[in-house]
Amino acid sequence: MRREKKTFEKKTKENKFFNFSAGSYRWGSPNATCIGQLSWSEAFHIPLTHMLGSAGTNTFRCFYVCSWTIQQFATQVSILAQTLAEILAQVSTFFEENCLPRSCYIRLNRYPPCPLASGLMPHTDSAFLTILHQDQVRGLQMLKDGKWFAVKPNPDALIIIIGDLFQAWSNGVYKSVEHRVVTNPKLERFSMAYFFCPSDATVKCQMPVSVTGLAYYLGLKSP
């Protein structure tokens, strides 16, 4: 993304070979009514099926500059998400059977410099898990005990965020993390996120009792 120094919207319009699907590009906050609600960011959504070549489309075959890097990221973090979810939930097949490539996706984020607006409003992710890689520009913040804490960029680390579905599925044992992005007044910021989501046909089931007991043991939940 940074190498080309062009917005996602400009790239989608200037290259006839991309053939991006409807709804893949988003800029700002369409429903914002004041500057306090404005997210100063643009995002590009890529279904995992496209990245792994199982969608039967030519959408990304001409995306030569960064497609290989994104594909490698998608392949590795999808395996990581599956492994982490199974460890946290202590189940062997639920996520493998229900969190399929067609329901998971990559999001490329760009936050242009801005001294006024927020890069991304405070929110929680709806997915089971989010795996995030950020560049060297600070901006991501997590809410803990009513205070916002900056997440220091580390090029050798990935950020794992518990989502709303994991909180609901675990009956509150694992908490969804509220977070936001603060824009830099002089520097643009880039990040790449993977969202581990269930298919629409997934039937929610209760977390195994063993996990609740483990949560008591680890101090994640009070008796």
Coordinates of C-alpha atoms in Angstrom, one line a residue:
M1 CA 0.0 0.0 0.0
R2 CA 2.6 2.5 1.0
R3 CA 4.8 1.6 -1.9
E4 CA 2.3 2.9 -4.5
K5 CA 1.3 6.0 -2.6
K6 CA -2.2 6.0 -4.0
T7 CA -5.6 5.8 -2.4
F8 CA -7.6 2.6 -2.8
E9 CA -10.4 4.5 -4.5
K10 CA -8.0 5.9 -7.1
K11 CA -6.5 2.5 -7.8
T12 CA -10.0 1.0 -8.3
K13 CA -10.9 3.7 -10.9
E14 CA -7.7 3.8 -12.9
N15 CA -7.1 0.0 -13.5
K16 CA -9.8 -1.7 -15.5
F17 CA -8.4 -5.2 -14.6
F18 CA -9.2 -5.0 -10.9
N19 CA -13.0 -5.6 -11.2
F20 CA -13.5 -5.0 -7.5
S21 CA -16.8 -6.3 -6.0
A22 CA -19.4 -3.9 -4.8
G23 CA -19.0 -2.7 -1.2
S24 CA -15.3 -3.6 -1.1
Y25 CA -14.2 0.1 -0.7
R26 CA -15.2 2.4 2.2
W27 CA -14.2 5.9 2.9
G28 CA -14.9 7.7 6.2
S29 CA -18.2 7.3 8.1
P30 CA -21.2 7.5 5.7
N31 CA -23.7 8.0 8.6
A32 CA -21.7 10.7 10.4
T33 CA -23.6 13.9 11.2
C34 CA -20.8 15.9 12.8
I35 CA -17.0 16.0 12.8
G36 CA -16.9 14.2 16.1
Q37 CA -18.4 11.1 14.4
L38 CA -16.2 11.3 11.4
S39 CA -13.7 8.4 10.9
W40 CA -10.8 9.8 8.8
S41 CA -9.9 6.6 7.1
E42 CA -10.4 4.5 4.0
A43 CA -10.6 0.7 4.0
F44 CA -10.6 -2.0 1.4
H45 CA -12.2 -5.4 2.1
I46 CA -10.9 -8.6 0.6
P47 CA -12.8 -11.9 1.1
L48 CA -10.5 -14.7 2.0
T49 CA -11.9 -16.8 -0.8
H50 CA -10.5 -14.2 -3.3
M51 CA -7.1 -14.3 -1.6
L52 CA -6.8 -18.0 -1.6
G53 CA -8.1 -18.5 -5.1
S54 CA -11.2 -20.4 -4.3
A55 CA -13.7 -17.8 -5.5
G56 CA -13.2 -18.5 -9.2
T57 CA -12.7 -14.9 -10.1
N58 CA -9.9 -12.8 -11.8
T59 CA -10.3 -10.0 -9.3
F60 CA -6.8 -10.0 -7.9
R61 CA -4.7 -11.6 -10.6
C62 CA -3.5 -8.3 -11.8
F63 CA -2.8 -6.9 -8.3
Y64 CA 0.9 -7.7 -8.8
V65 CA 2.6 -5.2 -6.5
C66 CA 1.2 -6.3 -3.2
S67 CA -1.0 -9.4 -3.9
W68 CA 1.7 -11.9 -3.0
T69 CA 2.3 -10.2 0.4
I70 CA -1.4 -10.0 1.2
Q71 CA -1.9 -13.7 0.2
Q72 CA 0.9 -14.8 2.4
F73 CA -0.5 -12.8 5.3
A74 CA -4.0 -14.2 4.8
T75 CA -2.7 -17.7 4.6
Q76 CA -0.7 -17.6 7.8
V77 CA -3.1 -15.6 9.9
S78 CA -6.0 -17.8 9.0
I79 CA -4.1 -20.8 10.4
L80 CA -3.1 -18.7 13.4
A81 CA -6.7 -17.7 14.1
Q82 CA -8.0 -21.2 13.8
T83 CA -5.3 -22.4 16.2
L84 CA -5.9 -19.6 18.8
A85 CA -9.6 -20.1 18.7
E86 CA -9.3 -23.8 19.4
I87 CA -6.9 -23.2 22.2
L88 CA -9.0 -20.6 23.9
A89 CA -12.3 -22.5 23.5
Q90 CA -10.8 -26.0 24.0
V91 CA -12.9 -27.4 21.1
S92 CA -11.4 -29.2 18.1
T93 CA -13.9 -28.9 15.2
F94 CA -16.4 -26.1 15.9
F95 CA -14.3 -23.3 14.3
E96 CA -13.0 -25.4 11.5
E97 CA -16.5 -26.4 10.6
N98 CA -18.1 -22.9 10.9
C99 CA -15.4 -20.2 10.3
L100 CA -14.9 -20.9 6.6
P101 CA -12.9 -18.8 4.0
R102 CA -16.1 -17.4 2.5
S103 CA -17.0 -15.7 5.8
C104 CA -13.5 -14.4 6.8
Y105 CA -11.8 -11.5 5.2
I106 CA -8.8 -9.1 5.1
R107 CA -9.2 -5.4 5.5
L108 CA -6.5 -2.9 4.4
N109 CA -6.7 0.3 6.3
R110 CA -5.2 3.7 5.4
Y111 CA -5.4 6.7 7.7
P112 CA -4.4 10.0 6.0
P113 CA -2.8 12.7 8.2
C114 CA -5.4 14.9 9.9
P115 CA -5.1 17.1 13.1
L116 CA -8.9 17.2 13.7
A117 CA -10.8 14.0 13.1
S118 CA -10.5 10.6 14.6
G119 CA -9.0 7.8 12.5
L120 CA -11.6 5.3 13.6
M121 CA -14.3 5.8 16.2
P122 CA -14.3 3.7 19.4
H123 CA -15.8 0.3 18.7
T124 CA -15.6 -3.4 19.2
D125 CA -15.2 -6.0 16.4
S126 CA -18.1 -8.3 15.7
A127 CA -15.9 -11.2 14.7
F128 CA -14.7 -14.1 16.9
L129 CA -11.1 -12.8 16.6
T130 CA -9.2 -10.0 14.8
I131 CA -5.5 -10.4 14.0
L132 CA -3.9 -7.0 13.2
H133 CA -0.6 -5.9 11.8
Q134 CA 0.2 -2.2 12.0
D135 CA 3.0 -0.1 10.6
Q136 CA 5.5 2.0 12.6
V137 CA 3.1 5.0 13.0
R138 CA 1.3 5.1 16.4
G139 CA -2.5 5.4 16.5
L140 CA -4.1 2.3 17.8
Q141 CA -5.5 2.6 21.3
M142 CA -7.2 0.1 23.7
L143 CA -9.7 0.9 26.4
K144 CA -8.9 -0.5 29.9
D145 CA -10.5 0.5 33.2
G146 CA -12.0 3.6 31.5
K147 CA -8.7 4.9 30.1
W148 CA -7.2 4.7 26.7
F149 CA -3.8 3.2 26.2
A150 CA -1.7 3.4 23.1
V151 CA -0.5 0.2 21.5
K152 CA 3.2 0.7 20.7
P153 CA 3.9 -0.6 17.1
N154 CA 6.1 -3.7 16.9
P155 CA 7.1 -4.9 13.4
D156 CA 7.7 -8.4 14.8
A157 CA 4.3 -8.8 16.6
L158 CA 0.7 -9.2 15.7
I159 CA -2.2 -7.8 17.8
I160 CA -4.9 -10.3 18.7
I161 CA -8.3 -8.7 19.5
I162 CA -11.2 -10.6 21.0
G163 CA -14.5 -9.8 19.3
D164 CA -18.2 -9.7 20.2
L165 CA -19.0 -13.2 19.0
F166 CA -16.3 -14.7 21.2
Q167 CA -17.6 -12.8 24.2
A168 CA -21.2 -14.0 23.5
W169 CA -20.1 -17.6 22.7
S170 CA -18.0 -17.8 25.8
N171 CA -20.8 -16.3 28.0
G172 CA -18.6 -13.4 28.9
V173 CA -15.5 -15.4 29.9
Y174 CA -13.5 -13.6 27.1
K175 CA -14.2 -9.9 26.8
S176 CA -14.6 -8.0 23.6
V177 CA -12.0 -5.3 23.5
E178 CA -13.1 -1.7 22.7
H179 CA -10.5 0.2 20.6
R180 CA -10.0 3.2 18.4
V181 CA -7.5 4.8 16.0
V182 CA -6.2 8.3 16.5
T183 CA -4.9 10.0 13.4
N184 CA -1.4 11.5 13.2
P185 CA -1.4 15.2 12.2
K186 CA 1.6 14.7 9.8
L187 CA 2.0 11.0 9.0
E188 CA -0.3 8.6 7.2
R189 CA -0.8 5.3 8.8
F190 CA -1.4 1.8 7.4
S191 CA -2.6 -1.5 8.9
M192 CA -3.9 -4.8 7.7
A193 CA -6.5 -6.8 9.7
Y194 CA -7.8 -10.3 9.4
F195 CA -11.4 -11.0 10.7
F196 CA -12.2 -14.6 11.8
C197 CA -15.9 -14.9 11.3
P198 CA -18.5 -17.6 11.3
S199 CA -20.7 -18.4 8.3
D200 CA -24.3 -17.2 8.3
A201 CA -25.6 -20.7 8.8
T202 CA -23.6 -21.2 12.1
V203 CA -25.7 -22.3 15.1
K204 CA -24.4 -20.7 18.3
C205 CA -23.7 -23.2 21.0
Q206 CA -22.6 -22.7 24.6
M207 CA -19.0 -22.8 25.5
P208 CA -17.8 -26.1 27.1
V209 CA -17.9 -26.2 30.9
S210 CA -14.1 -27.0 31.0
V211 CA -13.4 -23.6 29.5
T212 CA -15.4 -21.8 32.2
G213 CA -13.5 -23.7 34.8
L214 CA -10.2 -22.8 33.1
A215 CA -11.3 -19.1 33.2
Y216 CA -11.9 -19.3 36.9
Y217 CA -8.5 -20.8 37.3
L218 CA -6.8 -18.1 35.3
G219 CA -8.6 -15.4 37.0
L220 CA -10.5 -14.3 33.9
K221 CA -13.9 -14.7 35.6
S222 CA -15.1 -14.5 39.2
P223 CA -16.9 -17.4 40.8

